[in-house]
Short mmCIF file of C-alpha atoms and ligand atoms in Angstrom, two decimals:
data_model
loop_
_atom_site.label_atom_id
_atom_site.label_comp_id
_atom_site.label_asym_id
_atom_site.label_seq_id
_atom_site.Cartn_x
_atom_site.Cartn_y
_atom_site.Cartn_z
CA MET Y 1 19.32 53.25 140.65
CA ASN Y 2 18.17 55.50 137.83
CA LYS Y 3 15.73 54.19 135.09
CA GLN Y 4 18.60 53.48 132.45
CA LYS Y 5 20.46 51.36 135.06
CA SER Y 6 17.57 49.61 136.20
CA LEU Y 7 16.47 48.73 132.65
CA ALA Y 8 20.04 47.63 131.73
CA GLN Y 9 19.96 45.29 134.83
CA GLN Y 10 16.58 43.93 133.65
CA ILE Y 11 18.13 43.21 130.21
CA ILE Y 12 21.15 41.44 131.92
CA ASP Y 13 18.84 39.31 134.06
CA CYS Y 14 16.73 38.23 131.09
CA ALA Y 15 20.01 37.69 128.88
CA ILE Y 16 21.36 35.21 131.68
CA GLU Y 17 18.00 33.59 132.01
CA MET Y 18 17.65 33.10 128.25
CA SER Y 19 21.17 31.55 128.23
CA ASP Y 20 20.72 29.34 131.28
CA SER Y 21 17.36 28.02 130.03
CA GLY Y 22 18.98 26.99 126.79
CA LEU Y 23 17.20 29.19 124.56
CA SER Y 24 20.45 30.66 123.19
CA PRO Y 25 23.43 28.22 122.68
CA GLY Y 26 26.76 29.63 122.90
CA ARG Y 27 26.75 33.41 122.94
CA SER Y 28 23.83 33.60 120.21
CA GLY Y 29 21.06 35.68 120.82
CA ASN Y 30 20.36 39.14 122.12
CA VAL Y 31 17.95 41.30 124.33
CA SER Y 32 16.97 44.85 124.30
CA ALA Y 33 14.49 47.23 125.90
CA ARG Y 34 12.98 50.62 124.48
CA PHE Y 35 14.51 53.45 126.22
CA GLY Y 36 13.64 57.08 125.62
CA GLU Y 37 13.62 57.67 121.78
CA GLY Y 38 15.93 54.71 121.17
CA PHE Y 39 16.68 51.36 123.03
CA LEU Y 40 19.19 49.65 125.32
CA ILE Y 41 20.80 46.34 123.95
CA THR Y 42 23.15 43.63 124.97
CA PRO Y 43 26.75 44.04 123.49
CA SER Y 44 28.43 41.90 120.98
CA GLY Y 45 30.97 39.03 122.01
CA LEU Y 46 30.62 39.28 125.78
CA ALA Y 47 29.34 36.39 127.77
CA TYR Y 48 26.18 37.29 129.67
CA GLY Y 49 27.25 36.22 133.01
CA ASP Y 50 30.19 38.79 132.71
CA LEU Y 51 28.03 41.73 131.82
CA SER Y 52 27.69 44.81 133.97
CA ILE Y 53 25.07 47.45 133.38
CA ASP Y 54 27.88 49.59 131.87
CA ASP Y 55 28.29 47.14 129.14
CA ILE Y 56 24.65 47.46 127.80
CA VAL Y 57 24.65 49.93 124.77
CA TYR Y 58 22.26 52.71 124.19
CA ILE Y 59 21.30 53.17 120.51
CA ASP Y 60 19.48 56.32 119.53
CA GLU Y 61 16.63 56.73 117.13
CA GLN Y 62 18.78 57.39 114.28
CA GLY Y 63 20.67 54.03 115.02
CA VAL Y 64 23.71 55.68 116.46
CA PRO Y 65 25.35 53.83 119.42
CA ALA Y 66 26.23 56.36 122.30
CA GLY Y 67 29.69 56.58 124.00
CA ALA Y 68 32.56 54.48 123.93
CA LYS Y 69 30.92 51.28 125.16
CA PRO Y 70 31.38 47.90 123.74
CA GLU Y 71 29.99 47.15 120.22
CA PRO Y 72 26.31 46.48 120.22
CA SER Y 73 24.95 43.21 119.26
CA SER Y 74 25.41 42.56 115.55
CA GLU Y 75 21.57 42.37 115.14
CA TRP Y 76 20.88 45.79 116.54
CA ARG Y 77 19.34 46.92 113.19
CA PHE Y 78 16.21 44.83 113.48
CA HIS Y 79 15.81 45.75 117.04
CA HIS Y 80 15.98 49.36 116.06
CA ASP Y 81 13.53 48.92 113.24
CA ILE Y 82 11.05 46.89 115.32
CA TYR Y 83 11.04 49.80 117.94
CA GLN Y 84 10.61 52.27 115.19
CA THR Y 85 7.85 50.42 113.45
CA TYR Y 86 5.84 48.88 116.16
CA LYS Y 87 5.25 51.38 118.88
CA GLY Y 88 3.86 48.77 121.32
CA ALA Y 89 7.16 46.89 121.50
CA GLY Y 90 8.94 47.72 124.81
CA GLY Y 91 11.27 44.78 124.81
CA ILE Y 92 12.81 42.43 122.24
CA VAL Y 93 14.40 38.94 122.59
CA HIS Y 94 16.18 37.14 119.69
CA CYS Y 95 17.59 33.53 120.05
CA HIS Y 96 18.39 30.41 118.22
CA SER Y 97 16.55 28.08 120.42
CA ARG Y 98 16.51 24.31 119.27
CA HIS Y 99 13.24 23.54 117.85
CA ALA Y 100 12.15 27.05 116.50
CA THR Y 101 15.54 26.92 114.71
CA ALA Y 102 14.95 23.46 113.33
CA LEU Y 103 11.62 24.63 111.89
CA ALA Y 104 13.26 27.84 110.58
CA CYS Y 105 15.89 25.71 108.75
CA CYS Y 106 13.11 23.90 107.02
CA ASN Y 107 11.47 27.14 106.02
CA THR Y 108 8.48 26.06 108.03
CA GLU Y 109 6.20 28.70 109.60
CA ILE Y 110 4.03 27.33 112.74
CA PRO Y 111 0.40 27.06 111.63
CA ALA Y 112 -2.64 26.79 114.00
CA PHE Y 113 -1.92 23.21 115.10
CA HIS Y 114 -2.66 24.33 118.67
CA TYR Y 115 -4.80 27.38 119.70
CA MET Y 116 -1.78 28.78 121.68
CA VAL Y 117 -0.11 29.93 118.63
CA ALA Y 118 -2.40 33.04 118.95
CA VAL Y 119 0.11 34.22 121.77
CA ALA Y 120 2.17 35.59 118.94
CA GLY Y 121 -0.78 37.71 118.01
CA GLY Y 122 -2.42 35.98 114.94
CA ARG Y 123 -3.51 32.68 113.31
CA LYS Y 124 0.15 31.43 113.02
CA ILE Y 125 3.78 32.21 113.82
CA PRO Y 126 5.26 33.50 110.58
CA ILE Y 127 8.75 33.24 109.09
CA ALA Y 128 10.91 35.91 107.80
CA PRO Y 129 12.98 34.98 104.72
CA TYR Y 130 16.75 34.22 105.17
CA ALA Y 131 19.21 37.15 104.79
CA LEU Y 132 22.76 37.53 106.21
CA PHE Y 133 22.99 38.19 109.91
CA GLY Y 134 23.32 42.00 110.91
CA THR Y 135 22.14 43.25 107.52
CA GLN Y 136 19.59 45.82 106.70
CA GLN Y 137 18.02 43.19 104.41
CA LEU Y 138 17.39 40.84 107.20
CA SER Y 139 16.00 43.77 109.38
CA ASP Y 140 13.57 44.52 106.42
CA TYR Y 141 12.39 40.84 106.21
CA VAL Y 142 11.83 40.72 109.97
CA VAL Y 143 9.84 43.90 110.30
CA LYS Y 144 7.67 42.80 107.41
CA ALA Y 145 7.08 39.35 108.81
CA LEU Y 146 6.23 40.76 112.20
CA ASN Y 147 3.31 42.77 110.71
CA GLY Y 148 0.34 41.82 112.77
CA TYR Y 149 2.43 39.46 114.93
CA ARG Y 150 4.56 39.64 118.11
CA ALA Y 151 6.95 36.95 117.14
CA SER Y 152 8.34 35.33 113.92
CA LEU Y 153 10.81 32.70 113.06
CA LEU Y 154 14.04 33.65 110.89
CA GLU Y 155 14.77 31.36 108.16
CA HIS Y 156 18.03 29.34 108.61
CA HIS Y 157 18.59 31.44 111.81
CA GLY Y 158 16.17 31.45 114.90
CA LEU Y 159 13.33 33.52 116.29
CA VAL Y 160 12.46 37.05 117.48
CA ALA Y 161 9.63 37.98 119.92
CA HIS Y 162 8.53 41.46 121.12
CA ARG Y 163 6.33 42.55 123.95
CA ALA Y 164 5.54 45.50 126.15
CA SER Y 165 8.54 44.58 128.21
CA VAL Y 166 11.74 42.65 128.02
CA ARG Y 167 10.33 40.15 130.59
CA ASP Y 168 7.39 39.58 128.59
CA ALA Y 169 9.38 39.24 125.34
CA LEU Y 170 11.36 36.53 127.12
CA ASP Y 171 8.38 34.75 128.16
CA LEU Y 172 7.00 34.87 124.69
CA ALA Y 173 10.22 33.51 123.30
CA HIS Y 174 9.89 30.65 125.78
CA GLU Y 175 6.40 30.03 124.57
CA VAL Y 176 7.26 30.20 120.86
CA GLU Y 177 10.00 27.59 121.49
CA GLU Y 178 7.72 25.41 123.35
CA LEU Y 179 5.15 25.64 120.53
CA ALA Y 180 7.88 24.79 118.06
CA ALA Y 181 8.85 21.80 119.98
CA GLN Y 182 5.32 20.59 120.16
CA TYR Y 183 4.84 21.16 116.33
CA VAL Y 184 8.12 19.09 115.59
CA LEU Y 185 6.54 16.38 117.72
CA VAL Y 186 3.16 16.55 116.04
CA ARG Y 187 4.70 16.55 112.53
CA SER Y 188 6.89 13.64 113.47
CA LEU Y 189 3.61 11.70 114.58
CA GLY Y 190 2.14 12.52 111.10
CA GLY Y 191 -0.24 15.21 112.38
CA ASP Y 192 -1.37 17.71 110.00
CA LYS Y 193 -4.71 19.11 111.22
CA VAL Y 194 -4.91 22.71 111.98
CA LEU Y 195 -7.54 24.95 113.47
CA ASP Y 196 -9.61 26.87 110.85
CA ASP Y 197 -9.49 30.76 110.63
CA ALA Y 198 -12.72 31.13 112.45
CA GLN Y 199 -11.56 28.87 115.36
CA MET Y 200 -8.52 30.98 115.68
CA GLU Y 201 -10.52 34.17 115.40
CA ASP Y 202 -12.40 32.97 118.55
CA VAL Y 203 -9.12 32.40 120.40
CA ILE Y 204 -7.84 35.70 119.56
CA GLU Y 205 -10.93 37.47 120.78
CA ARG Y 206 -10.85 35.46 123.99
CA PHE Y 207 -7.26 36.35 124.60
CA LYS Y 208 -8.10 39.93 124.29
CA THR Y 209 -10.58 39.62 127.18
CA TYR Y 210 -8.11 37.84 129.21
CA GLY Y 211 -5.78 40.75 129.07
CA LYS Y 212 -2.18 40.10 128.31
CA ARG Y 213 -2.63 36.42 127.56
CA ALA Y 214 -4.50 33.24 128.47
CA SER Y 215 -3.37 30.04 129.58
CA PRO Y 216 -6.43 27.92 130.08
ZN1 LIG I 301 20.90 35.56 115.59
#
């Protein structure tokens, strides 16, 4: 199997896992991986379980889909712009997972209520302002929100996560959803204490020495 086909299979595997784990209700969400100068992304409107590697769409660095394949996900623009802006991004997962979306619908970013928030790259998990799905405006907001972060909520929409690989991006999306669920519980219990900047800087430093991430 050549590299493109192998990457397409990884995208399908991650999309099915994303769906089966409940991260993306219905046919919401999309998964992509950097490939060459562009990227490979799940198509629009097809059930993940029905996908074959030939259904995965290649989009070049100009944002042009190749060949007569299915239409790419309607959110291909922010995938494209994330890859163009953040060179460390090798894979992206976007989903409408329950708790992250609930917070996003309250326009609530996730503060440093727990040190693991640093898994997204900083002292919080930010939120991008609302814009209509599939638009350049949404993409612009997402790229701006991700400055310094590997994950962000999308107001009235869901979440997006990027890492070096599509598998790592899916793991990060799971972690963000779990943190969102914990934060919803903390808020429901009346908790509002957060770690201060110095405490979070210590965590971020420690994470660097743990390599990819720490789970102590
Ligand atoms: Zn979406």
